[in-house]
XYZ file of C-alpha atoms in Angstrom:
654
model
C 190.585 141.046 85.566
C 193.624 141.968 87.475
C 196.828 143.805 87.668
C 198.227 142.309 89.701
C 201.941 142.864 88.154
C 202.703 140.865 91.538
C 201.357 137.485 90.064
C 202.486 135.825 86.362
C 200.202 134.616 84.636
C 198.983 131.042 84.911
C 200.519 129.013 81.796
C 197.817 126.743 79.647
C 199.176 123.022 81.181
C 199.410 124.577 84.260
C 195.415 126.047 83.530
C 194.798 122.368 81.642
C 195.843 119.895 85.119
C 194.040 122.148 87.757
C 191.002 121.842 85.578
C 191.554 118.559 85.621
C 191.990 117.816 89.039
C 189.258 119.517 89.797
C 187.229 117.274 87.573
C 188.616 114.030 88.726
C 187.548 115.356 92.687
C 184.533 116.240 91.948
C 183.170 113.150 90.351
C 184.473 110.891 93.140
C 183.329 112.209 95.791
C 179.836 112.672 93.610
C 180.254 108.984 92.748
C 177.819 107.394 95.488
C 174.804 109.389 93.781
C 175.413 106.647 90.533
C 174.185 104.595 93.193
C 171.098 105.672 93.521
C 168.056 105.294 93.199
C 164.609 107.273 91.188
C 163.174 108.938 94.659
C 159.340 109.829 94.373
C 159.965 113.955 94.737
C 159.558 115.047 91.490
C 161.112 112.384 89.683
C 157.907 110.835 88.580
C 157.005 113.615 85.831
C 160.312 114.103 84.801
C 161.706 111.126 84.336
C 160.011 107.367 85.499
C 156.028 108.480 83.912
C 156.556 111.100 81.994
C 156.207 109.336 78.611
C 157.695 111.805 76.263
C 161.204 111.829 78.585
C 161.540 107.559 78.328
C 161.036 107.718 73.874
C 164.236 110.079 74.387
C 165.110 112.154 71.489
C 162.600 112.452 69.203
C 160.288 115.124 67.724
C 157.207 115.239 69.347
C 159.373 115.617 72.801
C 161.528 118.020 71.032
C 157.687 120.714 69.961
C 156.443 119.313 73.766
C 159.650 120.267 76.074
C 159.184 124.241 74.894
C 155.588 123.618 76.801
C 155.192 124.999 79.879
C 154.959 122.029 82.436
C 155.352 121.039 85.722
C 154.712 124.880 86.580
C 158.008 125.691 84.900
C 159.277 126.669 81.738
C 162.777 125.457 81.341
C 163.017 123.266 77.759
C 166.581 122.913 77.830
C 166.349 120.565 80.799
C 163.744 118.341 79.905
C 166.316 117.693 76.617
C 168.133 116.741 78.975
C 166.656 114.108 80.562
C 164.543 112.846 77.389
C 168.867 112.715 75.898
C 168.794 110.835 78.943
C 165.967 108.496 78.467
C 167.385 107.813 74.732
C 170.866 106.577 76.567
C 170.387 104.751 79.276
C 165.904 104.142 79.561
C 164.676 103.918 83.180
C 168.722 103.219 84.310
C 168.350 106.095 87.590
C 172.373 104.983 87.469
C 172.908 106.871 84.188
C 170.685 109.807 84.797
C 172.117 110.827 87.923
C 175.361 109.642 86.131
C 174.956 113.382 83.372
C 174.423 114.674 86.700
C 177.695 114.510 88.488
C 180.074 115.251 85.578
C 178.152 117.695 84.187
C 178.089 118.905 88.160
C 182.275 118.354 87.304
C 182.828 119.934 84.607
C 180.872 123.754 86.450
C 183.894 122.949 89.687
C 186.597 123.467 86.296
C 184.492 126.677 84.427
C 184.374 127.816 88.217
C 188.227 127.166 88.032
C 188.384 128.229 84.733
C 186.300 132.157 84.968
C 188.226 133.524 88.435
C 191.507 132.165 87.628
C 191.040 134.588 83.900
C 189.103 137.094 86.667
C 191.941 137.856 89.446
C 195.224 136.322 87.554
C 195.661 134.342 89.718
C 195.420 130.180 90.220
C 194.823 129.141 93.367
C 192.639 131.492 95.388
C 190.906 130.760 92.376
C 191.602 127.026 92.577
C 189.995 127.062 96.278
C 187.076 128.550 95.515
C 186.022 125.961 92.336
C 187.598 123.646 95.013
C 184.895 124.185 97.409
C 182.103 125.077 96.014
C 181.970 121.430 94.531
C 182.680 119.628 97.038
C 180.651 121.172 99.948
C 178.442 119.881 101.137
C 174.721 121.663 100.042
C 175.912 120.316 97.004
C 173.779 117.132 97.060
C 170.704 118.587 96.512
C 171.566 119.639 93.018
C 173.651 117.435 92.164
C 172.041 113.800 93.903
C 168.587 114.514 92.418
C 167.417 114.055 88.888
C 164.800 116.333 89.145
C 167.070 118.717 90.223
C 168.937 118.741 86.770
C 167.766 122.394 85.538
C 170.208 123.343 88.866
C 173.790 121.799 87.570
C 172.694 122.318 83.620
C 171.634 125.722 84.260
C 175.007 126.637 86.074
C 177.002 125.079 83.121
C 175.491 127.584 81.340
C 175.901 131.034 83.097
C 179.766 129.738 83.484
C 179.917 129.748 80.432
C 177.500 133.570 79.995
C 179.622 134.770 82.411
C 183.467 133.127 80.303
C 181.633 134.683 77.383
C 182.061 138.140 79.006
C 185.127 138.838 80.484
C 186.118 137.431 76.824
C 184.541 140.915 75.438
C 185.866 142.911 78.021
C 189.601 141.275 77.735
C 189.472 142.188 73.972
C 187.952 145.851 74.238
C 191.521 146.439 71.843
C 190.219 143.500 69.653
C 187.937 144.866 67.010
C 185.005 145.250 67.482
C 183.818 142.175 65.280
C 185.455 139.981 68.201
C 184.449 142.156 70.208
C 180.886 141.773 69.373
C 181.275 137.493 68.788
C 182.186 137.340 72.268
C 179.254 139.489 73.234
C 176.611 137.445 71.107
C 178.484 133.941 73.199
C 177.464 135.671 76.136
C 173.907 136.773 75.173
C 173.366 133.185 73.462
C 174.441 131.168 76.774
C 172.502 133.360 79.161
C 169.318 132.083 76.844
C 170.012 128.649 77.248
C 170.727 129.064 80.333
C 166.948 130.636 80.958
C 165.904 127.949 79.652
C 167.200 125.550 81.691
C 165.820 126.753 85.037
C 164.556 130.957 84.934
C 166.804 132.089 88.736
C 168.774 133.281 86.645
C 166.996 136.669 86.318
C 169.641 138.373 88.272
C 172.485 137.606 85.938
C 172.280 141.407 84.180
C 173.250 141.997 88.223
C 175.277 139.816 87.698
C 177.736 141.155 84.940
C 177.205 145.046 87.278
C 179.465 142.675 89.997
C 182.241 141.870 87.685
C 183.046 145.478 86.744
C 182.769 146.489 90.237
C 185.409 143.861 91.115
C 187.494 142.045 89.549
C 187.503 144.209 86.356
C 187.152 147.052 87.473
C 185.174 148.788 84.848
C 183.128 151.069 86.947
C 186.319 154.203 87.278
C 187.488 153.310 83.316
C 183.346 152.798 82.443
C 181.031 154.388 84.421
C 177.495 152.981 85.308
C 175.268 154.723 83.352
C 177.474 152.842 80.037
C 177.656 150.191 81.648
C 174.221 149.834 82.139
C 173.204 150.872 79.301
C 175.441 147.752 77.800
C 173.491 145.272 79.373
C 169.851 146.238 78.141
C 169.694 143.493 75.620
C 169.967 140.853 79.271
C 167.903 142.994 81.298
C 164.963 142.387 78.352
C 166.063 138.589 78.294
C 165.388 138.532 81.846
C 161.611 140.965 81.095
C 161.268 138.007 78.766
C 162.177 134.971 80.585
C 160.577 136.963 84.486
C 156.852 137.010 82.415
C 157.440 132.837 80.464
C 158.094 131.853 84.320
C 155.473 134.467 86.477
C 153.535 133.091 84.269
C 153.916 129.335 83.899
C 153.433 128.891 87.741
C 150.992 130.784 87.728
C 149.434 128.237 85.539
C 151.036 125.403 86.834
C 149.016 126.461 90.680
C 152.097 126.262 92.181
C 152.677 130.275 93.946
C 150.927 130.406 97.218
C 148.674 133.280 97.088
C 146.711 132.929 100.936
C 150.308 133.383 102.373
C 149.793 136.995 103.498
C 153.106 139.777 102.408
C 154.496 140.060 105.554
C 155.155 136.232 106.512
C 156.624 135.227 103.293
C 159.090 138.807 104.123
C 159.772 136.971 107.614
C 160.783 134.206 106.285
C 162.826 135.618 103.767
C 165.022 136.998 106.669
C 165.024 134.084 108.018
C 165.956 132.432 104.987
C 169.282 134.276 104.598
C 170.835 134.485 107.651
C 170.003 130.664 107.985
C 171.493 129.579 104.342
C 173.989 131.093 105.553
C 174.963 129.947 108.607
C 173.923 126.175 106.469
C 177.547 128.104 103.884
C 179.090 127.895 107.092
C 178.508 124.881 109.288
C 176.324 122.022 106.806
C 174.011 120.081 109.405
C 171.342 118.995 109.678
C 171.295 119.073 105.982
C 167.708 118.301 104.713
C 165.643 117.588 101.213
C 161.995 120.347 103.058
C 161.744 122.504 104.583
C 158.815 123.378 105.873
C 157.250 127.125 105.978
C 156.176 127.653 108.780
C 153.029 130.597 109.154
C 154.087 132.346 111.655
C 158.275 133.606 113.226
C 158.578 134.269 116.658
C 158.537 138.089 116.675
C 162.732 137.828 117.969
C 163.861 135.508 115.107
C 162.999 137.859 112.950
C 163.899 141.129 113.924
C 167.800 139.025 115.188
C 168.251 138.360 111.232
C 167.582 141.798 109.626
C 169.876 143.100 112.527
C 172.601 140.764 111.359
C 172.154 140.834 107.252
C 171.880 144.772 108.047
C 175.060 145.328 110.845
C 176.932 142.005 107.378
C 175.978 145.008 105.089
C 177.830 147.798 106.833
C 180.896 146.096 107.798
C 181.347 144.682 103.598
C 180.532 148.187 102.391
C 182.638 150.088 104.840
C 185.844 148.213 103.524
C 184.687 148.461 100.258
C 187.888 150.311 99.286
C 189.855 147.641 100.848
C 188.581 144.617 100.449
C 186.729 144.656 97.836
C 185.186 141.062 96.530
C 183.904 140.655 100.182
C 180.702 143.381 99.425
C 180.409 141.576 95.664
C 180.743 138.520 97.452
C 177.407 139.276 99.943
C 175.617 140.909 97.040
C 175.937 137.770 94.761
C 174.637 136.284 97.443
C 171.429 138.521 98.944
C 170.290 138.811 95.244
C 170.933 135.690 93.312
C 168.372 133.922 96.287
C 165.775 137.028 95.197
C 163.927 134.610 92.851
C 164.125 131.703 95.446
C 163.884 133.340 98.597
C 160.447 133.049 98.817
C 158.579 136.996 98.483
C 157.095 135.416 95.660
C 155.802 132.472 98.036
C 156.210 129.514 94.826
C 156.016 125.561 96.493
C 155.632 124.977 99.677
C 159.259 124.624 100.941
C 160.485 127.509 103.971
C 164.291 126.808 102.286
C 166.063 124.454 100.076
C 169.751 123.464 99.869
C 168.918 123.491 96.684
C 168.904 126.879 96.037
C 172.634 127.809 97.655
C 174.621 125.760 94.576
C 175.141 129.432 92.722
C 174.735 132.079 95.805
C 177.415 130.180 98.057
C 179.730 131.253 95.194
C 179.572 134.708 96.025
C 179.717 133.882 99.731
C 183.130 131.575 98.761
C 185.197 133.611 96.460
C 185.134 136.306 98.566
C 185.938 134.809 101.711
C 188.892 132.915 99.694
C 189.797 136.139 97.932
C 189.511 138.101 101.155
C 191.965 136.582 103.121
C 194.752 134.939 100.203
C 194.458 138.707 100.074
C 195.371 140.081 103.929
C 198.042 137.392 103.777
C 199.893 137.495 100.939
C 203.037 139.528 101.725
C 203.244 136.491 103.937
C 204.647 133.572 102.755
C 204.212 131.018 105.469
C 200.149 132.255 106.086
C 199.433 131.850 102.381
C 200.715 127.964 103.822
C 199.044 127.758 106.356
C 195.798 129.065 105.115
C 196.047 126.697 101.354
C 196.081 124.429 103.851
C 193.811 125.488 105.657
C 191.743 125.233 103.254
C 192.427 121.011 101.361
C 191.495 121.314 105.790
C 187.969 122.514 104.262
C 187.651 120.452 101.473
C 188.023 117.443 103.145
C 185.565 118.063 105.943
C 183.430 119.147 103.022
C 183.317 116.375 101.484
C 182.899 114.036 103.677
C 179.828 115.685 105.585
C 178.845 115.282 100.847
C 179.888 111.626 100.368
C 177.626 111.724 103.937
C 174.573 113.230 102.213
C 174.268 111.702 98.993
C 173.857 108.495 100.962
C 170.316 110.625 102.273
C 169.715 110.227 99.135
C 169.665 107.116 97.839
C 165.891 105.509 97.549
C 162.599 108.393 98.465
C 162.316 106.134 102.211
C 166.245 107.750 102.764
C 164.889 110.567 101.641
C 162.050 111.662 103.465
C 162.909 109.843 106.482
C 166.101 112.367 106.890
C 163.627 115.130 106.622
C 161.166 113.671 109.208
C 164.752 113.478 111.618
C 166.145 116.983 110.920
C 163.100 118.897 110.835
C 159.636 120.303 112.881
C 155.966 119.600 112.243
C 156.412 118.634 108.268
C 153.739 117.543 106.435
C 155.197 117.133 103.713
C 157.900 114.811 104.457
C 155.506 112.610 106.582
C 153.596 112.093 104.096
C 155.708 111.226 101.958
C 157.696 108.338 103.864
C 154.890 107.439 105.205
C 153.199 106.453 101.617
C 157.500 104.341 101.636
C 156.012 102.279 104.459
C 152.134 101.885 103.176
C 154.293 99.833 100.091
C 156.363 98.027 102.372
C 153.603 96.757 104.241
C 154.271 98.331 107.056
C 150.330 99.914 107.488
C 150.690 101.529 111.434
C 153.309 103.179 111.011
C 151.842 104.467 108.121
C 148.363 106.045 109.380
C 150.568 107.212 112.720
C 152.720 109.262 109.871
C 149.769 110.743 108.024
C 147.424 111.342 111.579
C 150.780 113.872 112.988
C 150.546 115.458 109.682
C 146.985 116.830 110.327
C 148.282 117.549 112.766
C 149.933 120.418 112.399
C 147.421 120.596 108.221
C 144.613 119.515 109.218
C 143.882 120.290 105.778
C 145.969 118.583 104.106
C 144.838 116.813 100.845
C 147.124 114.262 100.345
C 147.077 113.925 103.401
C 143.652 112.817 103.582
C 144.060 110.599 100.651
C 146.417 108.504 101.788
C 145.166 108.053 105.334
C 141.954 106.872 103.742
C 143.544 104.309 101.610
C 145.878 102.960 104.261
C 142.126 102.711 106.200
C 140.313 100.869 103.442
C 143.404 98.535 103.028
C 143.581 97.443 106.597
C 139.282 97.278 105.950
C 138.658 100.124 108.659
C 135.961 101.253 105.518
C 133.258 104.186 107.807
C 136.994 106.910 108.193
C 138.095 105.781 105.170
C 135.027 107.036 103.526
C 135.626 110.068 105.715
C 138.554 110.947 105.324
C 138.395 110.331 101.483
C 135.460 112.714 101.682
C 137.393 115.417 103.588
C 140.071 115.243 100.603
C 138.104 115.870 97.997
C 136.868 119.380 99.958
C 140.504 120.358 100.023
C 140.610 119.723 95.827
C 136.899 118.781 94.407
C 139.270 117.401 90.687
C 141.559 114.925 91.817
C 139.053 111.153 89.734
C 141.303 108.635 91.316
C 140.029 110.163 95.170
C 136.374 109.443 93.924
C 137.739 106.798 93.068
C 138.772 105.394 96.335
C 135.761 106.716 97.820
C 133.833 104.476 95.756
C 136.145 101.136 96.972
C 135.154 101.949 100.301
C 131.541 101.678 100.076
C 131.624 98.877 98.750
C 133.367 97.816 101.191
C 130.283 99.322 103.762
C 127.716 97.852 101.412
C 127.106 101.164 99.256
C 126.885 99.983 95.646
C 124.739 102.234 94.932
C 126.560 105.640 96.423
C 129.695 103.490 94.941
C 128.943 103.009 91.061
C 127.404 107.945 91.705
C 131.731 108.141 92.592
C 132.940 105.633 89.501
C 131.330 107.639 86.989
C 132.444 111.454 88.871
C 136.118 109.772 88.577
C 134.400 108.987 84.847
C 133.769 112.493 84.082
C 136.502 113.421 85.340
C 139.330 111.875 84.222
C 137.347 110.006 80.765
C 139.747 108.015 79.141
C 140.260 106.167 82.489
C 139.020 102.638 81.725
C 139.345 101.637 85.378
C 136.198 102.772 86.833
C 133.753 101.308 83.900
C 135.878 98.087 85.566
C 134.463 98.856 88.906
C 130.571 100.244 87.688
C 130.733 96.958 85.147
C 132.181 94.527 88.115
C 129.035 95.627 90.769
C 126.716 96.053 88.411
C 127.971 91.864 87.074
C 126.361 90.562 90.451
C 122.880 91.931 88.882
C 121.734 89.803 87.196
C 118.614 91.944 85.738
C 121.662 94.526 85.118
C 123.806 92.290 83.097
C 123.934 94.457 80.306
C 124.511 97.674 82.198
C 127.662 95.015 82.725
C 128.128 94.214 79.217
C 128.136 98.413 78.719
C 130.929 99.344 81.218
C 132.845 96.448 79.879
C 133.036 97.760 76.690
C 133.957 101.181 77.432
C 136.633 100.048 79.136
C 138.191 97.665 75.890
C 137.314 100.905 73.774
C 139.751 102.905 76.120
C 141.812 100.479 76.361
C 141.811 97.745 73.974
C 144.559 94.885 74.990
C 144.056 94.907 77.862
C 143.577 90.611 78.292
C 141.377 90.363 81.678
C 139.014 92.707 81.012
C 138.111 90.143 77.822
C 138.125 87.654 80.174
C 134.940 89.512 82.421
C 133.632 90.414 79.453
C 133.242 86.748 77.798
C 132.342 85.046 81.788
C 129.363 88.081 81.191
C 128.522 87.680 77.784
C 128.076 83.372 78.917
C 125.557 84.621 81.580
C 123.540 86.823 78.844
C 124.061 83.188 76.852
C 125.846 85.097 73.160
C 127.970 82.590 73.715
C 130.074 83.470 69.995
C 130.896 86.764 71.712
C 131.779 85.330 74.864
C 134.346 82.598 72.625
C 135.836 85.931 70.513
C 136.923 87.870 74.542
C 137.622 84.336 75.829
C 140.084 83.846 72.164
C 141.102 87.576 72.872
C 142.224 86.898 76.654
C 144.372 84.105 75.321
C 145.545 85.498 72.236
C 146.556 88.825 75.249
C 148.452 86.664 77.384
C 148.571 82.787 77.364
C 150.094 81.860 80.117
C 147.239 82.967 81.639
C 145.533 79.435 82.779
C 142.566 81.407 84.342
C 142.181 82.246 80.153
C 141.983 79.202 78.888
C 140.095 77.461 81.512
C 136.806 80.699 80.849
C 137.398 80.003 77.172
C 137.816 75.757 77.341
C 134.482 76.301 79.160
C 132.875 77.762 76.856
C 133.807 75.610 74.238
C 132.194 72.752 75.896
C 128.840 74.680 76.544
C 129.183 75.179 71.883
C 129.526 71.600 71.814
C 133.369 71.927 71.004
C 134.857 69.758 72.952
C 138.027 69.056 71.750
C 138.994 72.142 71.591
C 137.108 72.652 74.970
C 139.727 69.536 76.112
C 142.709 72.018 73.922
C 141.723 74.521 76.515
C 141.954 72.733 79.785
C 145.238 70.414 79.243
C 146.772 73.911 78.910
C 145.860 75.348 81.729
C 146.669 71.843 83.389
C 149.878 72.342 81.827
C 150.264 75.681 83.091
C 149.014 75.273 86.413
C 149.353 71.785 87.496
C 147.380 73.109 90.950
C 144.763 74.518 90.137
C 141.637 71.448 90.916
C 139.364 73.848 88.081
C 140.098 72.434 85.016
C 141.249 69.039 85.353
C 137.195 68.128 86.842
C 137.093 70.371 84.021
C 139.098 68.557 81.607
C 137.931 65.351 82.868
C 134.119 65.744 82.867
C 134.947 67.761 78.689
C 136.186 63.277 78.677
C 133.461 62.415 79.852
C 130.979 64.142 77.559
C 133.169 63.314 74.305
C 133.284 59.771 75.343
C 129.445 60.244 75.202
C 127.263 61.908 73.521
C 128.022 63.895 69.600
C 130.577 66.830 69.186
C 130.233 69.607 67.248
C 133.186 70.513 64.463
C 136.250 72.167 65.461
C 135.930 75.903 65.790
C 137.974 78.029 63.631
C 140.091 81.374 65.381
C 138.432 83.926 65.834
C 141.131 85.394 64.381
C 142.047 83.405 61.398
C 141.763 84.954 58.080
C 139.160 82.729 56.443
């Protein structure tokens, strides 16, 4: 809290106006994100394939949210996604809207925080404006799965605001101070339950004590440290929770040596710093390099040391520089890669809070240096507006790269080299659009970079299988299984490729393994049944597989129809008709089901019922010659032979 007597306190009206202006400007700049779609990068896990999120706010969902999922423990983030599911369903614009609104609120909170801490309105305004509009914010805001960034920052800023109130109330009665202290702890806990990256918050509070609150000179470091013990205890508890969640979710990459992780961390710090000042070639994915040139690592270390020496030397005249530098270094520690989480070397989203320290330090230090010159201050304000406009333009352009999965992965391929994850992601998008050759080229390139990458082998096998190149597909599916043997879909895909080369018995073995790995999946049983149904001597086995599949998923009309056809071949006519009637009941607009039921009814002599089914099939699909042929035959049989009485539907109450 600044006690500068030269600065008049900003009025409540001006504070409110500036806060609303920041909210509106931030919202308008990021509003194009509302037009974006979901992406396949984590969004299925967080929203589009998550049944708890899609069901909205439910008691079961709340219970589920408080367990570890996706190598993370962030129940508040899950609950925010569930609230969006409740409000918007699977309409992406609503999920994007929530993230944009929270980010715009954060911009206002940054302004309020620094205005209260320093007592100066305009520097606080430019700190918030540059923070909010910087292109590095795009990933955190435009990617729905990164809701945890904007949400945790919301609670982080409330924590700091409550802490500032606690400090400013030092002459107030004890209960009021304790209230603000407790409030800061509560907000801190909610922030940790949104994203564990906030574990460095107690250190940030100590930095605030150093500057701008200037409490070190009056209370001393030891007393201030003791004051933060409850915050540190929360940090320890949530760090342990995050560690076990990530370890259980297999997110930690243990094979990378500490020397490589340290080298990457040093270089990443410098890359982050560079992108704060010159945000070009921003990528959704930055690949990790197992080895970095020694000279590059040495240069990065030297730069960090030089900056550190510089800000320490100026700590008496420019304390904001040391404050901002330590904020930047410290808040990046949980994600800098010393403990390797995920495949990336760095990520734009990790700068969401750390970069605020750099922005605050520079804006404050420059305005302090020029504050005695009105012209210089005016020029500085103009420069700040120009920088904000430049950021807004680049940000709006960057948002377009997150329009959908293809644009996102294409951006990563265009801005990085040897990016295995981006190659595979883009390949999947192209394969879904039928561009198999282009997808295969990307998969093959990814294998040059990462020969043992499971996703490359698996997706390459899928694409080759679609092209009928089964032998090569089999080789890649086997390579994928060698890398990750517990994925049921890989065995099913291998089974399909084996069918393509006529190795039906081997295919059955693969489908059986898929069924063992995922007992709740009916599809491997379908695949086994279809193979067995080609052999009249194994029809009973095929029927049994279809029945198992129907126990797992009883509302599948096609499966009932297939089972009915097999039962007809076995002469079990009544059972067959019951299955075919169920298929018609589940999918009454499917002409094939009516045609199959009509054929079964005709065989058993229920010609009137058969004729009705054939006529229905013709109405549904007038161009199908089979139904017309069957109807003609049934009418001829009715004219020349007696028939059984009409058949009661299998669901008749009698």
